[in-house]
């Protein structure tokens, strides 16, 4: 091997790797685990059932409180 083409080896643990500089005005992208997860929507049929149940409970509570 030609000695001119041989790369000098350095102890990589002694020299920390330099991070490439970002372009000015570039926004930092969030890591995927920090991105907002989509909220699962409850189907309308089940939602209305929940609302009806809660209404019944509230009516029962108000009836007992008013007595």
JSON list of N, CA and C in Angstrom, two decimals:
[
{"chain": "A", "resi": 1, "resn": "UNK", "atom": "N", "xyz": [0.85, -1.20, 0.00]},
{"chain": "A", "resi": 1, "resn": "UNK", "atom": "CA", "xyz": [0.00, 0.00, 0.00]},
{"chain": "A", "resi": 1, "resn": "UNK", "atom": "C", "xyz": [0.88, 1.24, 0.00]},
{"chain": "A", "resi": 2, "resn": "UNK", "atom": "N", "xyz": [0.48, 2.22, -0.79]},
{"chain": "A", "resi": 2, "resn": "UNK", "atom": "CA", "xyz": [1.25, 3.45, -0.91]},
{"chain": "A", "resi": 2, "resn": "UNK", "atom": "C", "xyz": [1.15, 4.26, 0.39]},
{"chain": "A", "resi": 3, "resn": "UNK", "atom": "N", "xyz": [2.25, 4.64, 1.02]},
{"chain": "A", "resi": 3, "resn": "UNK", "atom": "CA", "xyz": [2.20, 5.38, 2.29]},
{"chain": "A", "resi": 3, "resn": "UNK", "atom": "C", "xyz": [1.52, 6.74, 2.18]},
{"chain": "A", "resi": 4, "resn": "UNK", "atom": "N", "xyz": [1.51, 7.33, 1.01]},
{"chain": "A", "resi": 4, "resn": "UNK", "atom": "CA", "xyz": [0.87, 8.64, 0.82]},
{"chain": "A", "resi": 4, "resn": "UNK", "atom": "C", "xyz": [-0.66, 8.54, 0.93]},
{"chain": "A", "resi": 5, "resn": "UNK", "atom": "N", "xyz": [-1.23, 7.41, 0.48]},
{"chain": "A", "resi": 5, "resn": "UNK", "atom": "CA", "xyz": [-2.68, 7.21, 0.50]},
{"chain": "A", "resi": 5, "resn": "UNK", "atom": "C", "xyz": [-3.19, 6.70, 1.84]},
{"chain": "A", "resi": 6, "resn": "UNK", "atom": "N", "xyz": [-2.26, 6.30, 2.72]},
{"chain": "A", "resi": 6, "resn": "UNK", "atom": "CA", "xyz": [-2.67, 5.74, 4.01]},
{"chain": "A", "resi": 6, "resn": "UNK", "atom": "C", "xyz": [-3.19, 6.84, 4.93]},
{"chain": "A", "resi": 7, "resn": "UNK", "atom": "N", "xyz": [-4.36, 6.62, 5.52]},
{"chain": "A", "resi": 7, "resn": "UNK", "atom": "CA", "xyz": [-4.95, 7.62, 6.42]},
{"chain": "A", "resi": 7, "resn": "UNK", "atom": "C", "xyz": [-4.36, 7.45, 7.81]},
{"chain": "A", "resi": 8, "resn": "UNK", "atom": "N", "xyz": [-4.10, 8.56, 8.47]},
{"chain": "A", "resi": 8, "resn": "UNK", "atom": "CA", "xyz": [-3.57, 8.48, 9.83]},
{"chain": "A", "resi": 8, "resn": "UNK", "atom": "C", "xyz": [-4.70, 8.12, 10.78]},
{"chain": "A", "resi": 9, "resn": "UNK", "atom": "N", "xyz": [-4.45, 7.14, 11.64]},
{"chain": "A", "resi": 9, "resn": "UNK", "atom": "CA", "xyz": [-5.48, 6.69, 12.57]},
{"chain": "A", "resi": 9, "resn": "UNK", "atom": "C", "xyz": [-5.40, 7.52, 13.84]},
{"chain": "A", "resi": 10, "resn": "UNK", "atom": "N", "xyz": [-6.56, 7.95, 14.33]},
{"chain": "A", "resi": 10, "resn": "UNK", "atom": "CA", "xyz": [-6.62, 8.70, 15.59]},
{"chain": "A", "resi": 10, "resn": "UNK", "atom": "C", "xyz": [-7.46, 7.92, 16.58]},
{"chain": "A", "resi": 11, "resn": "UNK", "atom": "N", "xyz": [-7.18, 8.14, 17.83]},
{"chain": "A", "resi": 11, "resn": "UNK", "atom": "CA", "xyz": [-7.98, 7.49, 18.87]},
{"chain": "A", "resi": 11, "resn": "UNK", "atom": "C", "xyz": [-9.31, 8.23, 18.93]},
{"chain": "A", "resi": 12, "resn": "UNK", "atom": "N", "xyz": [-10.36, 7.61, 18.38]},
{"chain": "A", "resi": 12, "resn": "UNK", "atom": "CA", "xyz": [-11.66, 8.28, 18.23]},
{"chain": "A", "resi": 12, "resn": "UNK", "atom": "C", "xyz": [-12.31, 8.62, 19.57]},
{"chain": "A", "resi": 13, "resn": "UNK", "atom": "N", "xyz": [-11.96, 7.87, 20.64]},
{"chain": "A", "resi": 13, "resn": "UNK", "atom": "CA", "xyz": [-12.58, 8.15, 21.94]},
{"chain": "A", "resi": 13, "resn": "UNK", "atom": "C", "xyz": [-12.07, 9.46, 22.52]},
{"chain": "A", "resi": 14, "resn": "UNK", "atom": "N", "xyz": [-10.86, 9.87, 22.12]},
{"chain": "A", "resi": 14, "resn": "UNK", "atom": "CA", "xyz": [-10.29, 11.13, 22.64]},
{"chain": "A", "resi": 14, "resn": "UNK", "atom": "C", "xyz": [-10.90, 12.35, 21.95]},
{"chain": "A", "resi": 15, "resn": "UNK", "atom": "N", "xyz": [-11.30, 12.19, 20.71]},
{"chain": "A", "resi": 15, "resn": "UNK", "atom": "CA", "xyz": [-11.83, 13.31, 19.94]},
{"chain": "A", "resi": 15, "resn": "UNK", "atom": "C", "xyz": [-13.33, 13.15, 19.75]},
{"chain": "A", "resi": 16, "resn": "UNK", "atom": "N", "xyz": [-14.16, 14.00, 20.38]},
{"chain": "A", "resi": 16, "resn": "UNK", "atom": "CA", "xyz": [-15.60, 13.89, 20.17]},
{"chain": "A", "resi": 16, "resn": "UNK", "atom": "C", "xyz": [-15.98, 14.29, 18.75]},
{"chain": "A", "resi": 17, "resn": "UNK", "atom": "N", "xyz": [-16.96, 13.60, 18.20]},
{"chain": "A", "resi": 17, "resn": "UNK", "atom": "CA", "xyz": [-17.39, 13.89, 16.83]},
{"chain": "A", "resi": 17, "resn": "UNK", "atom": "C", "xyz": [-18.11, 15.23, 16.79]},
{"chain": "A", "resi": 18, "resn": "UNK", "atom": "N", "xyz": [-17.79, 16.01, 15.77]},
{"chain": "A", "resi": 18, "resn": "UNK", "atom": "CA", "xyz": [-18.43, 17.32, 15.62]},
{"chain": "A", "resi": 18, "resn": "UNK", "atom": "C", "xyz": [-19.75, 17.14, 14.89]},
{"chain": "A", "resi": 19, "resn": "UNK", "atom": "N", "xyz": [-20.80, 17.77, 15.44]},
{"chain": "A", "resi": 19, "resn": "UNK", "atom": "CA", "xyz": [-22.10, 17.70, 14.79]},
{"chain": "A", "resi": 19, "resn": "UNK", "atom": "C", "xyz": [-22.14, 18.74, 13.67]},
{"chain": "A", "resi": 20, "resn": "UNK", "atom": "N", "xyz": [-22.72, 18.41, 12.52]},
{"chain": "A", "resi": 20, "resn": "UNK", "atom": "CA", "xyz": [-22.81, 19.39, 11.44]},
{"chain": "A", "resi": 20, "resn": "UNK", "atom": "C", "xyz": [-23.72, 20.55, 11.82]},
{"chain": "A", "resi": 21, "resn": "UNK", "atom": "N", "xyz": [-23.33, 21.74, 11.43]},
{"chain": "A", "resi": 21, "resn": "UNK", "atom": "CA", "xyz": [-24.12, 22.93, 11.77]},
{"chain": "A", "resi": 21, "resn": "UNK", "atom": "C", "xyz": [-25.38, 22.98, 10.92]},
{"chain": "A", "resi": 22, "resn": "UNK", "atom": "N", "xyz": [-26.49, 23.36, 11.57]},
{"chain": "A", "resi": 22, "resn": "UNK", "atom": "CA", "xyz": [-27.76, 23.47, 10.85]},
{"chain": "A", "resi": 22, "resn": "UNK", "atom": "C", "xyz": [-27.81, 24.77, 10.08]},
{"chain": "A", "resi": 23, "resn": "UNK", "atom": "N", "xyz": [-28.58, 24.79, 9.03]},
{"chain": "A", "resi": 23, "resn": "UNK", "atom": "CA", "xyz": [-28.77, 26.01, 8.26]},
{"chain": "A", "resi": 23, "resn": "UNK", "atom": "C", "xyz": [-29.56, 27.01, 9.10]},
{"chain": "A", "resi": 24, "resn": "UNK", "atom": "N", "xyz": [-29.26, 28.28, 8.95]},
{"chain": "A", "resi": 24, "resn": "UNK", "atom": "CA", "xyz": [-29.91, 29.33, 9.74]},
{"chain": "A", "resi": 24, "resn": "UNK", "atom": "C", "xyz": [-31.40, 29.37, 9.43]},
{"chain": "A", "resi": 25, "resn": "UNK", "atom": "N", "xyz": [-32.20, 29.51, 10.47]},
{"chain": "A", "resi": 25, "resn": "UNK", "atom": "CA", "xyz": [-33.65, 29.61, 10.30]},
{"chain": "A", "resi": 25, "resn": "UNK", "atom": "C", "xyz": [-34.35, 28.28, 10.12]},
{"chain": "A", "resi": 26, "resn": "UNK", "atom": "N", "xyz": [-33.60, 27.20, 10.23]},
{"chain": "A", "resi": 26, "resn": "UNK", "atom": "CA", "xyz": [-34.22, 25.88, 10.07]},
{"chain": "A", "resi": 26, "resn": "UNK", "atom": "C", "xyz": [-34.80, 25.45, 11.41]},
{"chain": "A", "resi": 27, "resn": "UNK", "atom": "N", "xyz": [-36.05, 25.02, 11.38]},
{"chain": "A", "resi": 27, "resn": "UNK", "atom": "CA", "xyz": [-36.73, 24.62, 12.61]},
{"chain": "A", "resi": 27, "resn": "UNK", "atom": "C", "xyz": [-36.29, 23.22, 13.02]},
{"chain": "A", "resi": 28, "resn": "UNK", "atom": "N", "xyz": [-36.21, 23.02, 14.32]},
{"chain": "A", "resi": 28, "resn": "UNK", "atom": "CA", "xyz": [-35.81, 21.72, 14.86]},
{"chain": "A", "resi": 28, "resn": "UNK", "atom": "C", "xyz": [-37.01, 20.77, 14.76]},
{"chain": "A", "resi": 29, "resn": "UNK", "atom": "N", "xyz": [-36.77, 19.60, 14.22]},
{"chain": "A", "resi": 29, "resn": "UNK", "atom": "CA", "xyz": [-37.85, 18.62, 14.10]},
{"chain": "A", "resi": 29, "resn": "UNK", "atom": "C", "xyz": [-37.93, 17.82, 15.39]},
{"chain": "A", "resi": 30, "resn": "UNK", "atom": "N", "xyz": [-39.13, 17.54, 15.82]},
{"chain": "A", "resi": 30, "resn": "UNK", "atom": "CA", "xyz": [-39.32, 16.79, 17.06]},
{"chain": "A", "resi": 30, "resn": "UNK", "atom": "C", "xyz": [-39.12, 15.31, 16.78]},
{"chain": "A", "resi": 31, "resn": "UNK", "atom": "N", "xyz": [-38.64, 14.61, 17.77]},
{"chain": "A", "resi": 31, "resn": "UNK", "atom": "CA", "xyz": [-38.45, 13.17, 17.62]},
{"chain": "A", "resi": 31, "resn": "UNK", "atom": "C", "xyz": [-39.83, 12.50, 17.55]},
{"chain": "A", "resi": 32, "resn": "UNK", "atom": "N", "xyz": [-39.95, 11.38, 16.84]},
{"chain": "A", "resi": 32, "resn": "UNK", "atom": "CA", "xyz": [-41.28, 10.77, 16.62]},
{"chain": "A", "resi": 32, "resn": "UNK", "atom": "C", "xyz": [-42.06, 10.44, 17.88]},
{"chain": "A", "resi": 33, "resn": "UNK", "atom": "N", "xyz": [-41.35, 10.10, 18.98]},
{"chain": "A", "resi": 33, "resn": "UNK", "atom": "CA", "xyz": [-42.09, 9.76, 20.20]},
{"chain": "A", "resi": 33, "resn": "UNK", "atom": "C", "xyz": [-42.67, 10.99, 20.89]},
{"chain": "A", "resi": 34, "resn": "UNK", "atom": "N", "xyz": [-42.18, 12.19, 20.55]},
{"chain": "A", "resi": 34, "resn": "UNK", "atom": "CA", "xyz": [-42.71, 13.40, 21.15]},
{"chain": "A", "resi": 34, "resn": "UNK", "atom": "C", "xyz": [-43.84, 14.01, 20.32]},
{"chain": "A", "resi": 35, "resn": "UNK", "atom": "N", "xyz": [-43.99, 13.53, 19.09]},
{"chain": "A", "resi": 35, "resn": "UNK", "atom": "CA", "xyz": [-45.06, 14.06, 18.25]},
{"chain": "A", "resi": 35, "resn": "UNK", "atom": "C", "xyz": [-46.41, 13.69, 18.84]},
{"chain": "A", "resi": 36, "resn": "UNK", "atom": "N", "xyz": [-47.39, 14.57, 18.61]},
{"chain": "A", "resi": 36, "resn": "UNK", "atom": "CA", "xyz": [-48.73, 14.33, 19.17]},
{"chain": "A", "resi": 36, "resn": "UNK", "atom": "C", "xyz": [-49.35, 13.10, 18.52]},
{"chain": "A", "resi": 37, "resn": "UNK", "atom": "N", "xyz": [-49.82, 12.21, 19.36]},
{"chain": "A", "resi": 37, "resn": "UNK", "atom": "CA", "xyz": [-50.47, 11.01, 18.85]},
{"chain": "A", "resi": 37, "resn": "UNK", "atom": "C", "xyz": [-51.93, 11.34, 18.55]},
{"chain": "A", "resi": 38, "resn": "UNK", "atom": "N", "xyz": [-52.46, 10.71, 17.51]},
{"chain": "A", "resi": 38, "resn": "UNK", "atom": "CA", "xyz": [-53.85, 10.97, 17.12]},
{"chain": "A", "resi": 38, "resn": "UNK", "atom": "C", "xyz": [-54.78, 10.34, 18.15]},
{"chain": "A", "resi": 39, "resn": "UNK", "atom": "N", "xyz": [-55.78, 11.10, 18.56]},
{"chain": "A", "resi": 39, "resn": "UNK", "atom": "CA", "xyz": [-56.74, 10.63, 19.55]},
{"chain": "A", "resi": 39, "resn": "UNK", "atom": "C", "xyz": [-57.80, 9.81, 18.83]},
{"chain": "A", "resi": 40, "resn": "UNK", "atom": "N", "xyz": [-58.06, 8.63, 19.34]},
{"chain": "A", "resi": 40, "resn": "UNK", "atom": "CA", "xyz": [-59.09, 7.79, 18.74]},
{"chain": "A", "resi": 40, "resn": "UNK", "atom": "C", "xyz": [-60.46, 8.37, 19.06]},
{"chain": "A", "resi": 41, "resn": "UNK", "atom": "N", "xyz": [-61.25, 8.56, 18.02]},
{"chain": "A", "resi": 41, "resn": "UNK", "atom": "CA", "xyz": [-62.58, 9.13, 18.22]},
{"chain": "A", "resi": 41, "resn": "UNK", "atom": "C", "xyz": [-63.57, 8.02, 18.54]},
{"chain": "A", "resi": 42, "resn": "UNK", "atom": "N", "xyz": [-64.46, 8.29, 19.49]},
{"chain": "A", "resi": 42, "resn": "UNK", "atom": "CA", "xyz": [-65.49, 7.32, 19.87]},
{"chain": "A", "resi": 42, "resn": "UNK", "atom": "C", "xyz": [-66.61, 7.42, 18.83]},
{"chain": "A", "resi": 43, "resn": "UNK", "atom": "N", "xyz": [-67.08, 6.29, 18.31]},
{"chain": "A", "resi": 43, "resn": "UNK", "atom": "CA", "xyz": [-68.19, 6.34, 17.36]},
{"chain": "A", "resi": 43, "resn": "UNK", "atom": "C", "xyz": [-69.42, 7.00, 17.99]},
{"chain": "A", "resi": 44, "resn": "UNK", "atom": "N", "xyz": [-70.19, 7.72, 17.16]},
{"chain": "A", "resi": 44, "resn": "UNK", "atom": "CA", "xyz": [-71.33, 8.49, 17.66]},
{"chain": "A", "resi": 44, "resn": "UNK", "atom": "C", "xyz": [-72.34, 7.65, 18.44]},
{"chain": "A", "resi": 45, "resn": "UNK", "atom": "N", "xyz": [-72.60, 6.44, 17.99]},
{"chain": "A", "resi": 45, "resn": "UNK", "atom": "CA", "xyz": [-73.58, 5.58, 18.67]},
{"chain": "A", "resi": 45, "resn": "UNK", "atom": "C", "xyz": [-73.21, 5.32, 20.11]},
{"chain": "A", "resi": 46, "resn": "UNK", "atom": "N", "xyz": [-71.95, 4.96, 20.34]},
{"chain": "A", "resi": 46, "resn": "UNK", "atom": "CA", "xyz": [-71.51, 4.66, 21.70]},
{"chain": "A", "resi": 46, "resn": "UNK", "atom": "C", "xyz": [-71.44, 5.93, 22.53]},
{"chain": "A", "resi": 47, "resn": "UNK", "atom": "N", "xyz": [-71.05, 7.04, 21.91]},
{"chain": "A", "resi": 47, "resn": "UNK", "atom": "CA", "xyz": [-70.94, 8.31, 22.64]},
{"chain": "A", "resi": 47, "resn": "UNK", "atom": "C", "xyz": [-72.31, 8.73, 23.15]},
{"chain": "A", "resi": 48, "resn": "UNK", "atom": "N", "xyz": [-73.34, 8.60, 22.31]},
{"chain": "A", "resi": 48, "resn": "UNK", "atom": "CA", "xyz": [-74.69, 9.00, 22.72]},
{"chain": "A", "resi": 48, "resn": "UNK", "atom": "C", "xyz": [-75.20, 8.11, 23.85]},
{"chain": "A", "resi": 49, "resn": "UNK", "atom": "N", "xyz": [-74.78, 6.83, 23.83]},
{"chain": "A", "resi": 49, "resn": "UNK", "atom": "CA", "xyz": [-75.16, 5.90, 24.89]},
{"chain": "A", "resi": 49, "resn": "UNK", "atom": "C", "xyz": [-74.54, 6.33, 26.22]},
{"chain": "A", "resi": 50, "resn": "UNK", "atom": "N", "xyz": [-73.26, 6.71, 26.16]},
{"chain": "A", "resi": 50, "resn": "UNK", "atom": "CA", "xyz": [-72.57, 7.18, 27.36]},
{"chain": "A", "resi": 50, "resn": "UNK", "atom": "C", "xyz": [-73.26, 8.42, 27.92]},
{"chain": "A", "resi": 51, "resn": "UNK", "atom": "N", "xyz": [-73.61, 9.33, 27.03]},
{"chain": "A", "resi": 51, "resn": "UNK", "atom": "CA", "xyz": [-74.27, 10.58, 27.43]},
{"chain": "A", "resi": 51, "resn": "UNK", "atom": "C", "xyz": [-75.61, 10.28, 28.09]},
{"chain": "A", "resi": 52, "resn": "UNK", "atom": "N", "xyz": [-76.36, 9.35, 27.51]},
{"chain": "A", "resi": 52, "resn": "UNK", "atom": "CA", "xyz": [-77.67, 8.98, 28.07]},
{"chain": "A", "resi": 52, "resn": "UNK", "atom": "C", "xyz": [-77.51, 8.39, 29.47]},
{"chain": "A", "resi": 53, "resn": "UNK", "atom": "N", "xyz": [-76.50, 7.53, 29.65]},
{"chain": "A", "resi": 53, "resn": "UNK", "atom": "CA", "xyz": [-76.26, 6.92, 30.96]},
{"chain": "A", "resi": 53, "resn": "UNK", "atom": "C", "xyz": [-75.89, 7.98, 32.00]},
{"chain": "A", "resi": 54, "resn": "UNK", "atom": "N", "xyz": [-75.03, 8.89, 31.62]},
{"chain": "A", "resi": 54, "resn": "UNK", "atom": "CA", "xyz": [-74.59, 9.95, 32.53]},
{"chain": "A", "resi": 54, "resn": "UNK", "atom": "C", "xyz": [-75.77, 10.85, 32.91]},
{"chain": "A", "resi": 55, "resn": "UNK", "atom": "N", "xyz": [-76.62, 11.15, 31.92]},
{"chain": "A", "resi": 55, "resn": "UNK", "atom": "CA", "xyz": [-77.81, 11.97, 32.18]},
{"chain": "A", "resi": 55, "resn": "UNK", "atom": "C", "xyz": [-78.72, 11.31, 33.21]},
{"chain": "A", "resi": 56, "resn": "UNK", "atom": "N", "xyz": [-78.94, 10.01, 33.04]},
{"chain": "A", "resi": 56, "resn": "UNK", "atom": "CA", "xyz": [-79.78, 9.26, 33.99]},
{"chain": "A", "resi": 56, "resn": "UNK", "atom": "C", "xyz": [-79.21, 9.33, 35.40]},
{"chain": "A", "resi": 57, "resn": "UNK", "atom": "N", "xyz": [-77.88, 9.15, 35.49]},
{"chain": "A", "resi": 57, "resn": "UNK", "atom": "CA", "xyz": [-77.21, 9.19, 36.80]},
{"chain": "A", "resi": 57, "resn": "UNK", "atom": "C", "xyz": [-77.34, 10.58, 37.43]},
{"chain": "A", "resi": 58, "resn": "UNK", "atom": "N", "xyz": [-77.18, 11.62, 36.62]},
{"chain": "A", "resi": 58, "resn": "UNK", "atom": "CA", "xyz": [-77.30, 12.99, 37.12]},
{"chain": "A", "resi": 58, "resn": "UNK", "atom": "C", "xyz": [-78.71, 13.29, 37.60]},
{"chain": "A", "resi": 59, "resn": "UNK", "atom": "N", "xyz": [-79.70, 12.82, 36.85]},
{"chain": "A", "resi": 59, "resn": "UNK", "atom": "CA", "xyz": [-81.10, 13.02, 37.24]},
{"chain": "A", "resi": 59, "resn": "UNK", "atom": "C", "xyz": [-81.39, 12.31, 38.56]},
{"chain": "A", "resi": 60, "resn": "UNK", "atom": "N", "xyz": [-80.86, 11.10, 38.70]},
{"chain": "A", "resi": 60, "resn": "UNK", "atom": "CA", "xyz": [-81.06, 10.34, 39.94]},
{"chain": "A", "resi": 60, "resn": "UNK", "atom": "C", "xyz": [-80.40, 11.05, 41.11]},
{"chain": "A", "resi": 61, "resn": "UNK", "atom": "N", "xyz": [-79.21, 11.58, 40.90]},
{"chain": "A", "resi": 61, "resn": "UNK", "atom": "CA", "xyz": [-78.49, 12.31, 41.95]},
{"chain": "A", "resi": 61, "resn": "UNK", "atom": "C", "xyz": [-79.23, 13.57, 42.36]},
{"chain": "A", "resi": 62, "resn": "UNK", "atom": "N", "xyz": [-79.69, 14.32, 41.35]},
{"chain": "A", "resi": 62, "resn": "UNK", "atom": "CA", "xyz": [-80.39, 15.57, 41.64]},
{"chain": "A", "resi": 62, "resn": "UNK", "atom": "C", "xyz": [-81.70, 15.29, 42.38]},
{"chain": "A", "resi": 63, "resn": "UNK", "atom": "N", "xyz": [-82.37, 14.19, 42.03]},
{"chain": "A", "resi": 63, "resn": "UNK", "atom": "CA", "xyz": [-83.62, 13.81, 42.69]},
{"chain": "A", "resi": 63, "resn": "UNK", "atom": "C", "xyz": [-83.36, 13.48, 44.16]},
{"chain": "A", "resi": 64, "resn": "UNK", "atom": "N", "xyz": [-82.26, 12.78, 44.44]},
{"chain": "A", "resi": 64, "resn": "UNK", "atom": "CA", "xyz": [-81.95, 12.42, 45.83]},
{"chain": "A", "resi": 64, "resn": "UNK", "atom": "C", "xyz": [-81.51, 13.64, 46.62]},
{"chain": "A", "resi": 65, "resn": "UNK", "atom": "N", "xyz": [-80.84, 14.58, 45.98]},
{"chain": "A", "resi": 65, "resn": "UNK", "atom": "CA", "xyz": [-80.36, 15.78, 46.67]},
{"chain": "A", "resi": 65, "resn": "UNK", "atom": "C", "xyz": [-81.50, 16.74, 46.98]},
{"chain": "A", "resi": 66, "resn": "UNK", "atom": "N", "xyz": [-82.48, 16.81, 46.07]},
{"chain": "A", "resi": 66, "resn": "UNK", "atom": "CA", "xyz": [-83.60, 17.74, 46.26]},
{"chain": "A", "resi": 66, "resn": "UNK", "atom": "C", "xyz": [-84.55, 17.29, 47.36]},
{"chain": "A", "resi": 67, "resn": "UNK", "atom": "N", "xyz": [-84.55, 16.00, 47.69]},
{"chain": "A", "resi": 67, "resn": "UNK", "atom": "CA", "xyz": [-85.48, 15.49, 48.72]},
{"chain": "A", "resi": 67, "resn": "UNK", "atom": "C", "xyz": [-85.14, 16.03, 50.09]}
]
